mmCIF file of C-alpha atoms in Angstrom:
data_model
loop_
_atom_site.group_PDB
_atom_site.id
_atom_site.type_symbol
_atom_site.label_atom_id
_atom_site.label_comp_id
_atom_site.label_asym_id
_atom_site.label_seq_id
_atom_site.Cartn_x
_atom_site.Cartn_y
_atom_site.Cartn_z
ATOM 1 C CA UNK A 1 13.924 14.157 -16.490
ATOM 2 C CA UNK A 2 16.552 13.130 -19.236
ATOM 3 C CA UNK A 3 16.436 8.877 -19.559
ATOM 4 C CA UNK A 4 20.224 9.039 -18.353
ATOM 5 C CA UNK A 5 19.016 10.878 -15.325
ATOM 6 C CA UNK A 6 16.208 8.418 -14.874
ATOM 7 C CA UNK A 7 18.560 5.356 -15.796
ATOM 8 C CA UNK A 8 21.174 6.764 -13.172
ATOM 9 C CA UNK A 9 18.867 6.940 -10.153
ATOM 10 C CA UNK A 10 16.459 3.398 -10.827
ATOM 11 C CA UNK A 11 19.895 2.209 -10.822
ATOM 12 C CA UNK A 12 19.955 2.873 -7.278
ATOM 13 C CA UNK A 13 16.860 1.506 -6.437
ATOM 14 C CA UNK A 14 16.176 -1.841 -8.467
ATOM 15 C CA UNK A 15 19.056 -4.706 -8.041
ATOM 16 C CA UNK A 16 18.865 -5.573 -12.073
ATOM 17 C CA UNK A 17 18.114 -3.247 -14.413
ATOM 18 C CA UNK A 18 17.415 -4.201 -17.956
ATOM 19 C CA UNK A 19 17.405 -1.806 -20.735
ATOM 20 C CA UNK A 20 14.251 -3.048 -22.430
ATOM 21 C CA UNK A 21 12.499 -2.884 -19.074
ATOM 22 C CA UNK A 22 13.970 0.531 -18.008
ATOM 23 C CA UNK A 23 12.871 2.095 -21.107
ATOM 24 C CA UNK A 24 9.541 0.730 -21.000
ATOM 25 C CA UNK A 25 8.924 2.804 -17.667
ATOM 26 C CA UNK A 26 10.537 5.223 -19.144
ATOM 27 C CA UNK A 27 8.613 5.941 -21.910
ATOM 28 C CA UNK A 28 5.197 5.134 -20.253
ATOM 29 C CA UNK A 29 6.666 7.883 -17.660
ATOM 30 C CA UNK A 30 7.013 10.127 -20.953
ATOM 31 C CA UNK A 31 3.421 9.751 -21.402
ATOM 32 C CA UNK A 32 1.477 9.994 -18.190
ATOM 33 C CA UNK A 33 3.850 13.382 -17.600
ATOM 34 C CA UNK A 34 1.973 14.742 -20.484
ATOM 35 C CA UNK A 35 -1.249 13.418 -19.666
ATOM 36 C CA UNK A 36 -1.310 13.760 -15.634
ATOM 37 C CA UNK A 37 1.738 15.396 -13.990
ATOM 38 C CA UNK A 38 5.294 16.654 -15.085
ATOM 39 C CA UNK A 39 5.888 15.245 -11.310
ATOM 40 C CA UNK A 40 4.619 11.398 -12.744
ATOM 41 C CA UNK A 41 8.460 10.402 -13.191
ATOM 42 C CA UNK A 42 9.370 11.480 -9.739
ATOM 43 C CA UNK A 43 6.613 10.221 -7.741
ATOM 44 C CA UNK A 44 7.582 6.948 -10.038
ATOM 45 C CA UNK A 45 11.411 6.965 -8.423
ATOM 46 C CA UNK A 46 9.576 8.077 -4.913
ATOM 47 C CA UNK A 47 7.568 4.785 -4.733
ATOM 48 C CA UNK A 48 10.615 2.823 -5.804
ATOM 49 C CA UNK A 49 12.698 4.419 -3.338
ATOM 50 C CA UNK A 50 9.818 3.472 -1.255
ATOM 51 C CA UNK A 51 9.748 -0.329 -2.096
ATOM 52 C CA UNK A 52 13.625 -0.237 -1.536
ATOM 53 C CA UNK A 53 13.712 1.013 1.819
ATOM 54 C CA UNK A 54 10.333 -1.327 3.370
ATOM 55 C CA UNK A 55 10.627 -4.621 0.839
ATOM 56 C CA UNK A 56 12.799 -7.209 -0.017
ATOM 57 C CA UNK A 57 15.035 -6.487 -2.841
ATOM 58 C CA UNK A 58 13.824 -8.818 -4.882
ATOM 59 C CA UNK A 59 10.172 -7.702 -4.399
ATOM 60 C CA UNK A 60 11.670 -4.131 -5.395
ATOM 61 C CA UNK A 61 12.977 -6.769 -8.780
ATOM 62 C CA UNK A 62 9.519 -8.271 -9.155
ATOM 63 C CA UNK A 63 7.152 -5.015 -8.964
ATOM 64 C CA UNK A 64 9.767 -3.330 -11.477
ATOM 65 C CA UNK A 65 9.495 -6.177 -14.075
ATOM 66 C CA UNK A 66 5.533 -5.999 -13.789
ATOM 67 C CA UNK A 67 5.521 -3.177 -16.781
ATOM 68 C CA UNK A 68 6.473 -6.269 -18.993
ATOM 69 C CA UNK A 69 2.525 -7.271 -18.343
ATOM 70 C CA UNK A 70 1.126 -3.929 -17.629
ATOM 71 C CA UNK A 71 1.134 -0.229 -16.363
ATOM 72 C CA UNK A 72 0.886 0.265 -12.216
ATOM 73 C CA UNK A 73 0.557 4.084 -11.356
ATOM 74 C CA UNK A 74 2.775 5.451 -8.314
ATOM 75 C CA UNK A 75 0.403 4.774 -5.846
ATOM 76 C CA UNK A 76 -0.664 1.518 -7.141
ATOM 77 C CA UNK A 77 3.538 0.188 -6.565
ATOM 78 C CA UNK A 78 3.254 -0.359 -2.773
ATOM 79 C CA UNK A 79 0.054 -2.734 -3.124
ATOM 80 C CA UNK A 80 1.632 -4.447 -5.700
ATOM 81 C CA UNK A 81 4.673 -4.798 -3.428
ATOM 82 C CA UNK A 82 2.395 -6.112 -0.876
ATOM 83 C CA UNK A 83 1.011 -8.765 -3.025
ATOM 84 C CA UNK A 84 4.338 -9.780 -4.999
ATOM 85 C CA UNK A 85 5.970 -10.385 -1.826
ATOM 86 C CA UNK A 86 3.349 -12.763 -0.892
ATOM 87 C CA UNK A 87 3.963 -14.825 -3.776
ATOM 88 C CA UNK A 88 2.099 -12.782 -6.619
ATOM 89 C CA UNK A 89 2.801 -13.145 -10.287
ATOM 90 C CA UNK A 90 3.011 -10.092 -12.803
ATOM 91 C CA UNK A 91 0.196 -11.498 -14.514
ATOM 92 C CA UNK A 92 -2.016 -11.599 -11.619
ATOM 93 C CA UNK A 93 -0.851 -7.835 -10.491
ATOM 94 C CA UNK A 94 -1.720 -6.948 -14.092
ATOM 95 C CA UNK A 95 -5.020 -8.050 -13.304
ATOM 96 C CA UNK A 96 -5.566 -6.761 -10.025
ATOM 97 C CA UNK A 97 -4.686 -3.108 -11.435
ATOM 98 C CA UNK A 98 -6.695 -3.145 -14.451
ATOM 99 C CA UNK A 99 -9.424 -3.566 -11.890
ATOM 100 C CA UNK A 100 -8.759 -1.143 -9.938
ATOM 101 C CA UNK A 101 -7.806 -3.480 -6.764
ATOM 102 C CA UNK A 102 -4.630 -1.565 -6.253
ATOM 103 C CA UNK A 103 -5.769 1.711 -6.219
ATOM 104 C CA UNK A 104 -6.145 3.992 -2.831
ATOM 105 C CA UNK A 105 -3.508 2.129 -0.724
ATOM 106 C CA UNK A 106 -0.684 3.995 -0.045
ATOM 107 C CA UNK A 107 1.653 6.779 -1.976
ATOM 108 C CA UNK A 108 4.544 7.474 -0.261
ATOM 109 C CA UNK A 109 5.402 11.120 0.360
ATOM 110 C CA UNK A 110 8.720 10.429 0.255
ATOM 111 C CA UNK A 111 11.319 7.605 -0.311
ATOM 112 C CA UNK A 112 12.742 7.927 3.421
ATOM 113 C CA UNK A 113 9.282 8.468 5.309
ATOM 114 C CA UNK A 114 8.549 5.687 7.668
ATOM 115 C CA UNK A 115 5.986 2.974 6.314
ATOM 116 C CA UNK A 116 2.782 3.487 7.837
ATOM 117 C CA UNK A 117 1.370 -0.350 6.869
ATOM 118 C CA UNK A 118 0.327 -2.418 9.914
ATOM 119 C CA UNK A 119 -1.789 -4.666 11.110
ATOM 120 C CA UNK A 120 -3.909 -5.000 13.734
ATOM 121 C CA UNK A 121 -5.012 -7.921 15.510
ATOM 122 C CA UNK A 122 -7.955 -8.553 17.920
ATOM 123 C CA UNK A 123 -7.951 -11.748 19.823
ATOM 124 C CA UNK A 124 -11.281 -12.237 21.409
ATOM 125 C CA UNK A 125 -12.547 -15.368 22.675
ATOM 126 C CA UNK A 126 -9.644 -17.770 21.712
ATOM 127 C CA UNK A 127 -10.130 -16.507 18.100
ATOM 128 C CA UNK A 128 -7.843 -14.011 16.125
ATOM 129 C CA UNK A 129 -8.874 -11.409 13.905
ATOM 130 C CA UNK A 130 -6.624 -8.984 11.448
ATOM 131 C CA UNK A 131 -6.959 -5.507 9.738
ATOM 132 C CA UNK A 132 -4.458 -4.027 8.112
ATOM 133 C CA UNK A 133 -3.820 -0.239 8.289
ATOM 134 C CA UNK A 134 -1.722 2.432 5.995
ATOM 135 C CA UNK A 135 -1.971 5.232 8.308
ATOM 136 C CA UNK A 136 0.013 3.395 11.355
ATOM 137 C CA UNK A 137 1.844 6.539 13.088
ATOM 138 C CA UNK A 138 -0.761 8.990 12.747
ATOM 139 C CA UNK A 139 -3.059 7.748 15.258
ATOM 140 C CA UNK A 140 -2.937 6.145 19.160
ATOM 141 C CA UNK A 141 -3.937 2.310 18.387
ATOM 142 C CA UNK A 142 -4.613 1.706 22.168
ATOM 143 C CA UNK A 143 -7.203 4.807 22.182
ATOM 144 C CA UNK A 144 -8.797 3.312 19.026
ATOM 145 C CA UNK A 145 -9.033 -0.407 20.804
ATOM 146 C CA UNK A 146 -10.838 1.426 23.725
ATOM 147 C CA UNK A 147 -13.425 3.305 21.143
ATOM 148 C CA UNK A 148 -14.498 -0.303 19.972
ATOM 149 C CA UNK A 149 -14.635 -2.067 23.173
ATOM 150 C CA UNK A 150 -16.928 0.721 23.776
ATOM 151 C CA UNK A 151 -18.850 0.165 20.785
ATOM 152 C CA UNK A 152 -19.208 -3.803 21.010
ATOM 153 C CA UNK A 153 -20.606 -3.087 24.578
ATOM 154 C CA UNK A 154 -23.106 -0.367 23.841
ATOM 155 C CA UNK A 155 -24.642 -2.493 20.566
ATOM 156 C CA UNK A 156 -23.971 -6.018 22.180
ATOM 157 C CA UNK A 157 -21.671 -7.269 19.352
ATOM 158 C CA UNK A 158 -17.943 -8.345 19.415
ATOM 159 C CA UNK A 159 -15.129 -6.170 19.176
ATOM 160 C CA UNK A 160 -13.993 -7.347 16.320
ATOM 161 C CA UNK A 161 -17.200 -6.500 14.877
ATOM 162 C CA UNK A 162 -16.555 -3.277 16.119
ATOM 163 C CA UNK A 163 -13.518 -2.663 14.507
ATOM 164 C CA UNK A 164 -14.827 -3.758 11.294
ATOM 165 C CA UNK A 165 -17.466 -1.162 11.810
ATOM 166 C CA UNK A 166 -15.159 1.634 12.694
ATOM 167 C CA UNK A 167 -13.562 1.381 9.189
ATOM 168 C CA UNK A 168 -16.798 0.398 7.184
ATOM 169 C CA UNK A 169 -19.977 1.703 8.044
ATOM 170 C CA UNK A 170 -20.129 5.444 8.876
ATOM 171 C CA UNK A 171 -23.791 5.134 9.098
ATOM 172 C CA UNK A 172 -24.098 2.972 11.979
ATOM 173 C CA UNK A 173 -21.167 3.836 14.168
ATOM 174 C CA UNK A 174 -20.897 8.262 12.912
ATOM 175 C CA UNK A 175 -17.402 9.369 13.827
ATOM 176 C CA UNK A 176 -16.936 12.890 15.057
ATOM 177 C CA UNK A 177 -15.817 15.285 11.994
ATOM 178 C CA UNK A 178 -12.111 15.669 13.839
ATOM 179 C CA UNK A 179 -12.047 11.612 14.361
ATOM 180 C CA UNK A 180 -10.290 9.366 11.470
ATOM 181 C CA UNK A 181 -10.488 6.299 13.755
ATOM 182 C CA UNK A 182 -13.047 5.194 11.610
ATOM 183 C CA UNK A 183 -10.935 5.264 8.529
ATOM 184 C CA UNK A 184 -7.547 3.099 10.208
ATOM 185 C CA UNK A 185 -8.701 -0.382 9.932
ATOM 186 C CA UNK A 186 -9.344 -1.857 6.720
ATOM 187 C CA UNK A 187 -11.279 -5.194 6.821
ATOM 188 C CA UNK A 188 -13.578 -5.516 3.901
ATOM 189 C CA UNK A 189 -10.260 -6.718 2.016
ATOM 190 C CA UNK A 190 -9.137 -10.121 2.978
ATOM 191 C CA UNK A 191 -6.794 -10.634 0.442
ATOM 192 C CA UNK A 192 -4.559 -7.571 1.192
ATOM 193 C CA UNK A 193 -4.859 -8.238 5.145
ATOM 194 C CA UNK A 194 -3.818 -12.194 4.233
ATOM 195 C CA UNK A 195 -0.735 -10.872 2.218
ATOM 196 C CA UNK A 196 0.113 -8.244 4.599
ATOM 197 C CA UNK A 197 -0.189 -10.850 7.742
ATOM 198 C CA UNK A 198 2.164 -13.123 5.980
ATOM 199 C CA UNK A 199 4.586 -10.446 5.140
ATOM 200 C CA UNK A 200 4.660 -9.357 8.679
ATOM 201 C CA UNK A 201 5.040 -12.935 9.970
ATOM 202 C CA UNK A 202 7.899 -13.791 7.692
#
């Protein structure tokens, strides 16, 4: 992709370009096509066509100035989005993507696909528990619900517990080789279900 081409269609997708900035994803484009994928610059304009479609413009602003403190990979931009939104500096997303926090999210297929991030919430006796999920759509949340409740009664532990297991512990709660329940609910990250309940509050 020529930089005019490249220029032409971020234009599209971030509210303020600036040519130092633009060029600087350019050119690190440039160099992970050569190192990873000819595809790297595309699935870069997928993910902001991505962050356009499911974030506030000015997240879409904030993720695309991050490049001025580091590098994010395609499918490191919608966790970054995530945390930006929620009040994140570049600095800090820097940081979180040198180690690795932002990695195995989400990478959108598309720009136009429907977001699969969610959350689910458990209330259970007066108290409120949230996961997060990035494969909302692809599963039945109420059939999921039912495999816990199942779960907490058979071992004598709360749902939420359940839940938790579902998504962390393969050992103690085996899922059946054509069963991803167990992979839906994230809860081992509480910073990413925090941002991700405030988003979806606000």
């Amino acid at each position: 992709m020529k930089r005019e081409e490249f220029e032409r269609q971020l234009q599209q997708l971030v509210p303020r370009l600036d040519g130092k900035t633009t060029e600087a994803w350019y050119r690190y484009g440039l160099e992970m096509c050569g190192e990873f994928s000819y595809d790297f610059l595309e699935a870069m304009m997928t993910s902001f066509g991505f962050l356009k479609n499911n974030f506030l413009p000015e997240t879409v602003q904030d993720v695309y100035g991050t490049i001025s403190c580091g590098t994010l990979l395609p499918s490191e931009m919608a966790a970054a989005a995530v945390y930006m939104q929620n009040g994140s500096t570049a600095t800090q997303i820097a940081g979180l993507a040198d180690q690795g926090c932002l990695m195995c999210f989400h990478t959108p297929r598309s720009a136009d696909e429907n977001s699969p991030l969610a959350l689910l919430s458990v209330h259970e006796n007066g108290k409120l528990k949230s996961f997060y999920t990035v494969d909302f759509g692809s599963f039945q949340p109420e059939k999921t619900l039912l495999r816990a409740r199942a779960f907490a009664k058979e071992h004598a532990i709360p749902v939420t517990n359940a839940v938790a297991l579902l998504w962390n512990d393969k050992k103690s709660c085996p899922a059946k080789t054509d069963d991803s329940s167990h992979r839906l609910f994230i809860g081992s990250d509480p910073e990413m279900t925090q941002a991700m309940t405030m988003i979806f509050k606000r």
